[in-house]
Coordinates of N, CA and C and ligand atoms in Angstrom, one line a residue:
M1 N -22.8 -57.5 -69.9 CA -23.4 -56.2 -69.6 C -23.0 -55.2 -70.7
D2 N -24.0 -54.4 -71.1 CA -23.6 -53.4 -72.2 C -23.0 -52.2 -71.5
V3 N -22.4 -51.4 -72.4 CA -21.6 -50.3 -71.8 C -22.4 -49.2 -71.1
L4 N -23.6 -48.9 -71.7 CA -24.4 -47.9 -71.0 C -24.9 -48.4 -69.7
T5 N -25.2 -49.6 -69.6 CA -25.7 -50.2 -68.3 C -24.5 -50.0 -67.2
A6 N -23.3 -50.2 -67.6 CA -22.2 -50.1 -66.7 C -22.0 -48.6 -66.4
I7 N -22.2 -47.7 -67.4 CA -22.0 -46.3 -67.1 C -23.1 -45.8 -66.1
Q8 N -24.3 -46.3 -66.3 CA -25.4 -45.9 -65.5 C -25.3 -46.5 -64.1
G9 N -24.8 -47.6 -63.9 CA -24.7 -48.3 -62.6 C -23.5 -48.0 -61.8
R10 N -22.4 -47.6 -62.4 CA -21.2 -47.4 -61.7 C -21.3 -46.3 -60.6
R11 N -20.8 -46.5 -59.5 CA -20.7 -45.4 -58.4 C -19.3 -45.3 -57.9
S12 N -19.0 -44.2 -57.3 CA -17.8 -44.0 -56.6 C -17.9 -44.8 -55.3
I13 N -17.1 -45.8 -55.0 CA -17.3 -46.6 -53.8 C -16.2 -46.2 -52.8
R14 N -16.8 -45.8 -51.6 CA -15.9 -45.3 -50.5 C -15.9 -46.2 -49.3
S15 N -16.4 -47.4 -49.5 CA -16.3 -48.4 -48.4 C -16.2 -49.8 -49.0
Y16 N -15.1 -50.5 -48.6 CA -14.8 -51.8 -49.2 C -14.8 -53.0 -48.2
R17 N -15.1 -54.2 -48.7 CA -15.0 -55.4 -47.9 C -13.6 -55.9 -48.0
P18 N -13.1 -56.6 -47.0 CA -11.7 -57.1 -47.0 C -11.5 -58.2 -48.0
Q19 N -12.5 -58.8 -48.6 CA -12.4 -59.9 -49.5 C -11.4 -59.6 -50.7
E20 N -10.5 -60.5 -50.9 CA -9.5 -60.4 -52.0 C -10.2 -60.3 -53.4
V21 N -9.5 -59.6 -54.3 CA -10.0 -59.6 -55.7 C -9.3 -60.7 -56.4
E22 N -10.1 -61.6 -57.0 CA -9.6 -62.7 -57.8 C -8.7 -62.2 -58.9
E23 N -7.6 -63.0 -59.1 CA -6.6 -62.6 -60.1 C -7.2 -62.4 -61.5
E24 N -8.2 -63.3 -61.8 CA -8.8 -63.3 -63.1 C -9.6 -62.0 -63.3
K25 N -10.2 -61.5 -62.2 CA -11.0 -60.3 -62.3 C -10.0 -59.1 -62.4
L26 N -9.0 -59.1 -61.7 CA -8.0 -58.0 -61.7 C -7.4 -57.9 -63.1
L27 N -7.1 -59.1 -63.7 CA -6.5 -59.1 -65.1 C -7.5 -58.5 -66.1
K28 N -8.8 -58.8 -65.9 CA -9.8 -58.2 -66.8 C -9.8 -56.7 -66.7
V29 N -9.7 -56.2 -65.5 CA -9.8 -54.8 -65.3 C -8.5 -54.1 -65.9
L30 N -7.4 -54.8 -65.7 CA -6.1 -54.2 -66.3 C -6.1 -54.3 -67.8
E31 N -6.8 -55.3 -68.3 CA -6.9 -55.5 -69.8 C -7.7 -54.3 -70.4
A32 N -8.7 -53.8 -69.6 CA -9.5 -52.7 -70.1 C -8.6 -51.5 -70.3
A33 N -7.6 -51.3 -69.3 CA -6.7 -50.2 -69.4 C -5.7 -50.4 -70.6
R34 N -5.3 -51.6 -70.7 CA -4.3 -51.9 -71.8 C -4.9 -51.6 -73.2
L35 N -6.2 -51.8 -73.3 CA -6.8 -51.7 -74.6 C -7.4 -50.3 -74.9
A36 N -7.2 -49.4 -73.9 CA -7.8 -48.1 -74.0 C -7.0 -47.3 -75.2
P37 N -7.7 -46.4 -75.8 CA -7.0 -45.6 -76.9 C -6.0 -44.6 -76.2
S38 N -5.0 -44.3 -77.0 CA -4.1 -43.2 -76.5 C -3.6 -42.4 -77.7
A39 N -3.2 -41.2 -77.5 CA -2.8 -40.3 -78.6 C -1.6 -41.0 -79.4
N40 N -1.8 -41.1 -80.7 CA -0.7 -41.8 -81.5 C -0.5 -43.2 -81.1
N41 N -1.4 -43.8 -80.4 CA -1.3 -45.2 -79.8 C 0.0 -45.4 -79.1
R42 N 0.5 -44.4 -78.4 CA 1.8 -44.4 -77.8 C 1.8 -45.3 -76.5
Q43 N 0.7 -45.3 -75.8 CA 0.6 -46.2 -74.6 C 1.7 -45.9 -73.6
D44 N 2.0 -44.6 -73.4 CA 3.1 -44.2 -72.5 C 2.5 -44.2 -71.1
W45 N 2.3 -45.4 -70.6 CA 1.7 -45.5 -69.3 C 2.1 -46.7 -68.5
K46 N 1.9 -46.6 -67.2 CA 2.2 -47.7 -66.3 C 1.2 -47.7 -65.2
F47 N 0.6 -48.9 -65.0 CA -0.4 -49.0 -64.0 C 0.2 -49.9 -62.8
I48 N 0.4 -49.2 -61.7 CA 1.0 -49.9 -60.6 C -0.1 -50.5 -59.7
V49 N -0.1 -51.9 -59.5 CA -1.1 -52.6 -58.7 C -0.5 -52.7 -57.3
V50 N -1.0 -52.0 -56.4 CA -0.5 -52.1 -55.0 C -1.4 -53.0 -54.2
R51 N -0.8 -54.1 -53.7 CA -1.5 -55.1 -52.9 C -0.9 -55.2 -51.5
D52 N 0.3 -54.8 -51.4 CA 1.0 -55.0 -50.1 C 0.3 -54.1 -49.0
K53 N -0.1 -54.8 -47.9 CA -0.9 -54.1 -46.9 C -0.3 -52.9 -46.3
E54 N 1.0 -53.0 -46.0 CA 1.8 -51.9 -45.4 C 1.8 -50.7 -46.3
L55 N 2.0 -51.0 -47.6 CA 2.1 -49.9 -48.6 C 0.7 -49.3 -48.7
R56 N -0.4 -50.1 -48.7 CA -1.7 -49.6 -48.8 C -2.1 -48.7 -47.7
E57 N -1.6 -49.1 -46.5 CA -1.9 -48.2 -45.3 C -1.1 -46.9 -45.4
K58 N 0.1 -46.9 -46.0 CA 0.8 -45.7 -46.2 C 0.2 -44.8 -47.2
M59 N -0.5 -45.5 -48.2 CA -1.1 -44.7 -49.2 C -2.3 -43.8 -48.7
I60 N -2.8 -44.2 -47.6 CA -3.9 -43.4 -47.0 C -3.5 -42.0 -46.7
S61 N -2.3 -41.9 -46.1 CA -1.9 -40.5 -45.8 C -1.5 -39.7 -47.0
A62 N -0.9 -40.5 -48.0 CA -0.6 -39.8 -49.3 C -1.8 -39.4 -50.1
C63 N -3.0 -40.0 -49.7 CA -4.3 -39.7 -50.4 C -5.1 -38.9 -49.4
A64 N -4.6 -37.9 -48.8 CA -5.3 -36.9 -48.0 C -6.1 -37.6 -46.9
G65 N -5.6 -38.7 -46.3 CA -6.2 -39.4 -45.2 C -7.5 -40.1 -45.6
Q66 N -7.8 -40.3 -46.9 CA -9.0 -41.0 -47.3 C -8.8 -42.5 -46.9
R67 N -9.4 -42.9 -45.8 CA -9.2 -44.3 -45.3 C -9.6 -45.4 -46.2
F68 N -10.7 -45.2 -47.0 CA -11.1 -46.3 -47.8 C -10.1 -46.7 -48.9
V69 N -9.2 -45.8 -49.2 CA -8.2 -46.1 -50.2 C -7.4 -47.3 -49.8
G70 N -7.0 -47.3 -48.5 CA -6.2 -48.4 -48.0 C -7.0 -49.6 -47.6
E71 N -8.3 -49.4 -47.4 CA -9.2 -50.5 -47.0 C -9.4 -51.5 -48.1
A72 N -9.4 -51.0 -49.4 CA -9.6 -51.9 -50.5 C -8.4 -52.8 -50.6
P73 N -8.5 -54.1 -51.1 CA -7.4 -55.0 -51.1 C -6.4 -54.6 -52.3
V74 N -6.8 -53.8 -53.2 CA -6.0 -53.4 -54.3 C -6.1 -51.9 -54.5
I75 N -5.0 -51.3 -54.8 CA -5.0 -49.9 -55.3 C -4.3 -49.8 -56.6
I76 N -4.9 -49.2 -57.6 CA -4.3 -49.0 -58.9 C -3.8 -47.5 -59.0
V77 N -2.5 -47.4 -59.4 CA -1.9 -46.1 -59.5 C -1.6 -45.9 -61.0
A78 N -2.2 -44.9 -61.6 CA -2.1 -44.7 -63.1 C -1.1 -43.6 -63.4
C79 N 0.0 -44.0 -64.0 CA 1.1 -43.1 -64.3 C 1.3 -42.8 -65.7
G80 N 1.7 -41.6 -66.0 CA 2.1 -41.2 -67.4 C 3.6 -41.2 -67.4
T81 N 4.2 -42.0 -68.4 CA 5.6 -42.2 -68.4 C 6.4 -41.2 -69.3
E82 N 5.6 -40.5 -70.1 CA 6.2 -39.5 -71.0 C 5.4 -38.2 -70.9
P83 N 5.5 -37.5 -69.8 CA 4.6 -36.4 -69.5 C 4.8 -35.1 -70.1
T84 N 5.8 -35.1 -71.1 CA 6.0 -33.7 -71.7 C 5.3 -33.5 -73.0
G85 N 4.8 -34.6 -73.6 CA 4.2 -34.4 -75.0 C 2.9 -33.6 -74.9
I86 N 2.8 -32.7 -75.8 CA 1.6 -31.8 -76.0 C 1.0 -32.1 -77.4
M87 N -0.3 -32.3 -77.4 CA -0.9 -32.5 -78.7 C -1.1 -31.1 -79.4
R88 N -1.4 -31.2 -80.7 CA -1.7 -30.0 -81.5 C -2.7 -29.1 -80.8
C89 N -3.7 -29.7 -80.2 CA -4.8 -29.0 -79.5 C -4.3 -28.2 -78.3
G90 N -3.1 -28.5 -77.8 CA -2.6 -27.8 -76.7 C -2.7 -28.5 -75.4
Q91 N -3.3 -29.7 -75.4 CA -3.5 -30.5 -74.2 C -2.3 -31.4 -74.0
Y92 N -2.0 -31.7 -72.8 CA -1.0 -32.7 -72.6 C -1.6 -34.1 -72.9
R93 N -0.8 -34.9 -73.7 CA -1.2 -36.2 -74.0 C -1.5 -37.1 -72.8
Y94 N -0.6 -37.1 -71.9 CA -0.6 -38.1 -70.8 C -1.9 -37.9 -69.9
T95 N -2.3 -36.7 -69.7 CA -3.5 -36.6 -68.8 C -4.7 -37.1 -69.5
V96 N -4.8 -36.9 -70.8 CA -6.0 -37.4 -71.5 C -5.9 -38.9 -71.6
D97 N -4.7 -39.4 -72.0 CA -4.6 -40.9 -72.2 C -4.9 -41.6 -70.9
L98 N -4.3 -41.1 -69.8 CA -4.5 -41.9 -68.5 C -5.9 -41.7 -68.0
S99 N -6.6 -40.6 -68.3 CA -7.9 -40.4 -67.9 C -8.9 -41.4 -68.6
I100 N -8.6 -41.6 -69.9 CA -9.4 -42.6 -70.6 C -9.2 -44.0 -70.0
A101 N -7.9 -44.3 -69.8 CA -7.6 -45.7 -69.3 C -8.3 -45.9 -68.0
V102 N -8.2 -44.9 -67.1 CA -8.8 -45.1 -65.8 C -10.3 -45.2 -65.8
A103 N -10.9 -44.4 -66.8 CA -12.4 -44.5 -67.0 C -12.7 -45.9 -67.4
Y104 N -11.9 -46.5 -68.3 CA -12.2 -47.9 -68.7 C -12.0 -48.8 -67.5
I105 N -11.0 -48.6 -66.7 CA -10.8 -49.4 -65.5 C -12.1 -49.4 -64.6
T106 N -12.6 -48.2 -64.4 CA -13.8 -48.1 -63.5 C -15.0 -48.9 -64.1
L107 N -15.2 -48.9 -65.4 CA -16.3 -49.6 -66.0 C -16.1 -51.1 -66.0
A108 N -14.9 -51.5 -66.4 CA -14.6 -52.9 -66.4 C -14.7 -53.5 -64.9
A109 N -14.3 -52.7 -64.0 CA -14.4 -53.2 -62.6 C -15.9 -53.4 -62.2
Y110 N -16.7 -52.4 -62.6 CA -18.1 -52.5 -62.3 C -18.7 -53.7 -62.9
E111 N -18.3 -54.0 -64.1 CA -18.9 -55.2 -64.7 C -18.5 -56.5 -64.0
Q112 N -17.3 -56.4 -63.3 CA -16.9 -57.6 -62.5 C -17.4 -57.6 -61.1
G113 N -18.3 -56.7 -60.8 CA -18.9 -56.6 -59.5 C -17.9 -55.9 -58.5
L114 N -16.9 -55.2 -59.0 CA -15.9 -54.5 -58.2 C -16.2 -53.0 -58.1
G115 N -15.8 -52.4 -57.0 CA -15.9 -51.0 -56.9 C -14.6 -50.3 -57.1
T116 N -14.7 -49.0 -57.5 CA -13.6 -48.1 -57.7 C -14.0 -46.7 -57.2
C117 N -13.0 -45.9 -57.0 CA -13.3 -44.5 -56.8 C -12.1 -43.7 -57.3
W118 N -12.3 -42.9 -58.2 CA -11.3 -42.0 -58.8 C -10.8 -41.1 -57.7
I119 N -9.4 -41.2 -57.4 CA -8.9 -40.3 -56.4 C -8.0 -39.3 -57.1
G120 N -8.4 -38.0 -56.9 CA -7.6 -36.9 -57.4 C -6.9 -36.2 -56.2
A121 N -7.4 -36.4 -55.0 CA -6.8 -35.8 -53.8 C -5.7 -36.6 -53.3
F122 N -4.5 -36.5 -53.9 CA -3.3 -37.2 -53.4 C -2.1 -36.3 -53.5
D123 N -1.1 -36.6 -52.7 CA 0.2 -35.8 -52.7 C 1.1 -36.6 -53.7
E124 N 1.3 -36.1 -54.9 CA 2.0 -36.9 -55.9 C 3.4 -37.2 -55.4
N125 N 4.1 -36.3 -54.7 CA 5.5 -36.6 -54.3 C 5.5 -37.7 -53.3
A126 N 4.5 -37.7 -52.4 CA 4.4 -38.8 -51.4 C 4.2 -40.1 -52.0
V127 N 3.3 -40.2 -53.0 CA 3.0 -41.4 -53.7 C 4.2 -41.9 -54.5
K128 N 4.9 -41.0 -55.1 CA 6.1 -41.4 -55.9 C 7.2 -41.9 -55.0
E129 N 7.3 -41.3 -53.8 CA 8.4 -41.8 -52.9 C 8.0 -43.2 -52.4
L130 N 6.7 -43.4 -52.0 CA 6.3 -44.7 -51.5 C 6.5 -45.8 -52.5
L131 N 6.2 -45.5 -53.8 CA 6.2 -46.6 -54.8 C 7.4 -46.6 -55.8
N132 N 8.4 -45.8 -55.4 CA 9.6 -45.8 -56.2 C 9.4 -45.3 -57.6
I133 N 8.5 -44.4 -57.8 CA 8.2 -43.9 -59.2 C 9.2 -42.9 -59.6
P134 N 9.8 -43.1 -60.8 CA 10.9 -42.2 -61.2 C 10.4 -40.7 -61.3
E135 N 11.4 -39.8 -61.1 CA 11.1 -38.4 -61.0 C 10.3 -37.9 -62.2
K136 N 10.7 -38.3 -63.4 CA 10.0 -37.8 -64.7 C 8.6 -38.3 -64.9
V137 N 8.2 -39.4 -64.2 CA 6.9 -40.0 -64.4 C 5.9 -39.2 -63.5
R138 N 4.7 -39.0 -64.1 CA 3.6 -38.3 -63.4 C 2.5 -39.3 -63.0
V139 N 2.0 -39.1 -61.8 CA 0.8 -39.8 -61.3 C -0.4 -39.1 -61.7
V140 N -1.3 -39.7 -62.5 CA -2.5 -38.9 -63.0 C -3.7 -39.2 -62.1
A141 N -3.8 -40.5 -61.7 CA -5.0 -40.9 -61.0 C -4.7 -42.2 -60.2
I142 N -5.5 -42.3 -59.1 CA -5.4 -43.5 -58.2 C -6.8 -44.0 -58.0
T143 N -7.0 -45.3 -58.0 CA -8.3 -45.8 -57.5 C -8.1 -47.1 -56.7
P144 N -8.8 -47.1 -55.6 CA -8.9 -48.4 -54.9 C -9.8 -49.4 -55.7
L145 N -9.6 -50.6 -55.5 CA -10.3 -51.7 -56.3 C -10.7 -52.8 -55.3
G146 N -11.9 -53.1 -55.2 CA -12.3 -54.2 -54.3 C -13.8 -54.3 -54.3
Y147 N -14.3 -55.3 -53.5 CA -15.7 -55.5 -53.4 C -16.4 -54.4 -52.5
P148 N -17.4 -53.8 -53.0 CA -18.0 -52.7 -52.2 C -18.7 -53.2 -51.0
A149 N -18.5 -52.4 -49.9 CA -19.3 -52.7 -48.6 C -20.6 -51.9 -48.7
I150 N -20.5 -50.7 -49.2 CA -21.7 -49.8 -49.3 C -21.7 -49.3 -50.7
I151 N -22.9 -49.5 -51.3 CA -23.1 -48.9 -52.7 C -24.0 -47.7 -52.6
P152 N -23.5 -46.5 -52.8 CA -24.3 -45.3 -52.7 C -25.3 -45.2 -53.8
G153 N -26.3 -44.4 -53.7 CA -27.2 -44.1 -54.8 C -26.6 -43.2 -55.8
P154 N -27.3 -42.9 -56.9 CA -26.7 -42.1 -57.9 C -26.5 -40.6 -57.5
R155 N -25.4 -40.0 -57.8 CA -25.2 -38.6 -57.6 C -25.9 -37.9 -58.8
P156 N -26.4 -36.7 -58.5 CA -27.1 -35.9 -59.6 C -26.2 -35.5 -60.7
R157 N -26.8 -35.5 -61.9 CA -26.1 -35.0 -63.1 C -26.9 -33.8 -63.7
K158 N -26.2 -32.9 -64.3 CA -27.0 -31.8 -65.0 C -27.8 -32.4 -66.2
P159 N -28.9 -31.8 -66.5 CA -29.7 -32.4 -67.6 C -28.9 -32.1 -68.9
L160 N -29.3 -33.0 -69.9 CA -28.6 -32.9 -71.2 C -28.6 -31.6 -71.9
N161 N -29.8 -30.9 -71.8 CA -29.9 -29.6 -72.4 C -29.1 -28.5 -71.8
E162 N -28.5 -28.8 -70.6 CA -27.6 -27.8 -70.0 C -26.2 -28.0 -70.5
V163 N -25.9 -29.2 -70.9 CA -24.5 -29.5 -71.2 C -24.2 -29.8 -72.7
V164 N -25.3 -29.8 -73.5 CA -25.1 -30.0 -74.9 C -25.7 -28.9 -75.7
C165 N -25.0 -28.4 -76.7 CA -25.6 -27.5 -77.7 C -25.3 -28.0 -79.1
Y166 N -26.0 -27.4 -80.0 CA -25.8 -27.9 -81.4 C -25.3 -26.9 -82.3
D167 N -24.4 -27.3 -83.1 CA -23.8 -26.4 -84.2 C -22.9 -25.3 -83.6
K168 N -23.5 -24.4 -82.8 CA -22.6 -23.4 -82.3 C -22.7 -23.4 -80.8
Y169 N -21.7 -22.9 -80.1 CA -21.7 -22.8 -78.7 C -22.7 -21.8 -78.2
T170 N -23.6 -22.3 -77.3 CA -24.6 -21.4 -76.7 C -24.5 -21.6 -75.2
E171 N -24.7 -20.5 -74.5 CA -24.7 -20.5 -73.0 C -25.9 -21.2 -72.5
Ligands
LIG1 C1 -10.9 -36.2 -61.4 C2 -11.7 -36.7 -60.3 C3 -11.1 -36.7 -59.0 C4 -11.8 -37.2 -57.9 N1 -11.2 -37.2 -56.7 C5 -11.9 -37.8 -55.6 C6 -11.2 -38.0 -54.4 O1 -10.1 -37.6 -54.2 N2 -11.9 -38.6 -53.4 C7 -13.2 -39.0 -53.5 O2 -13.8 -39.6 -52.6 N3 -13.8 -38.9 -54.7 C8 -13.2 -38.4 -55.8 N4 -13.8 -38.3 -57.0 C9 -15.1 -38.9 -57.2 C10 -16.2 -37.9 -57.5 O3 -16.5 -37.2 -56.3 C11 -17.4 -38.6 -58.0 O4 -17.1 -39.2 -59.3 C12 -18.6 -37.7 -58.2 O5 -19.1 -37.2 -56.9 C13 -19.8 -38.4 -58.9 O6 -20.2 -39.5 -58.1 P1 -20.2 -41.0 -58.8 O7 -18.8 -41.3 -59.3 O8 -20.7 -41.9 -57.7 O9 -21.2 -40.9 -59.9 C14 -13.1 -37.8 -58.1 C15 -13.6 -37.9 -59.4 C16 -12.9 -37.4 -60.5 C17 -13.5 -37.6 -61.9

């Protein structure tokens, strides 16, 4: 599958089948995160693969009661392990690095026939307590991973001419 096909076809999946994710597919998805670029190639990250059923159920309340999060057989929790570094541009390295890695995860998962849904609505302290995440580590994103039960249609996007300008910023 080429990259644009994956980008065009990927959806946020909010309903999962109980079917397990094969180890081989899970490893391919994690490999996509491992190979993602990061500022200075520091790779200051940790991806927690949550498979334990009891933990997954507890993750539902930590994720604002979003039931589908625990419904998927796998949850990936993307953590920045050095969250203080700021780039020259003023942005925190870890939020950018982890966002790229999770974007790669979503695309690699789609290629494997698996669904994901970026979860930003979570209580970081609750997640950290559940998964023994050290205090200094930050949780950037969470995604369930599993076979989709329902695949929604595409959500609308703004047209290119609204989001792109050339040479100088124009409203
Ligand atoms: C930073 C971020 C946070 C998000 N948080 C949630 C979330 O907590 N729950 C959820 O169901 N979807 C969440 N989404 C998914 C978006 O709603 C979804 O990507 C958007 O509606 C476009 O739909 P699509 O991904 O199917 O193209 C999040 C997406 C991003 C990028």
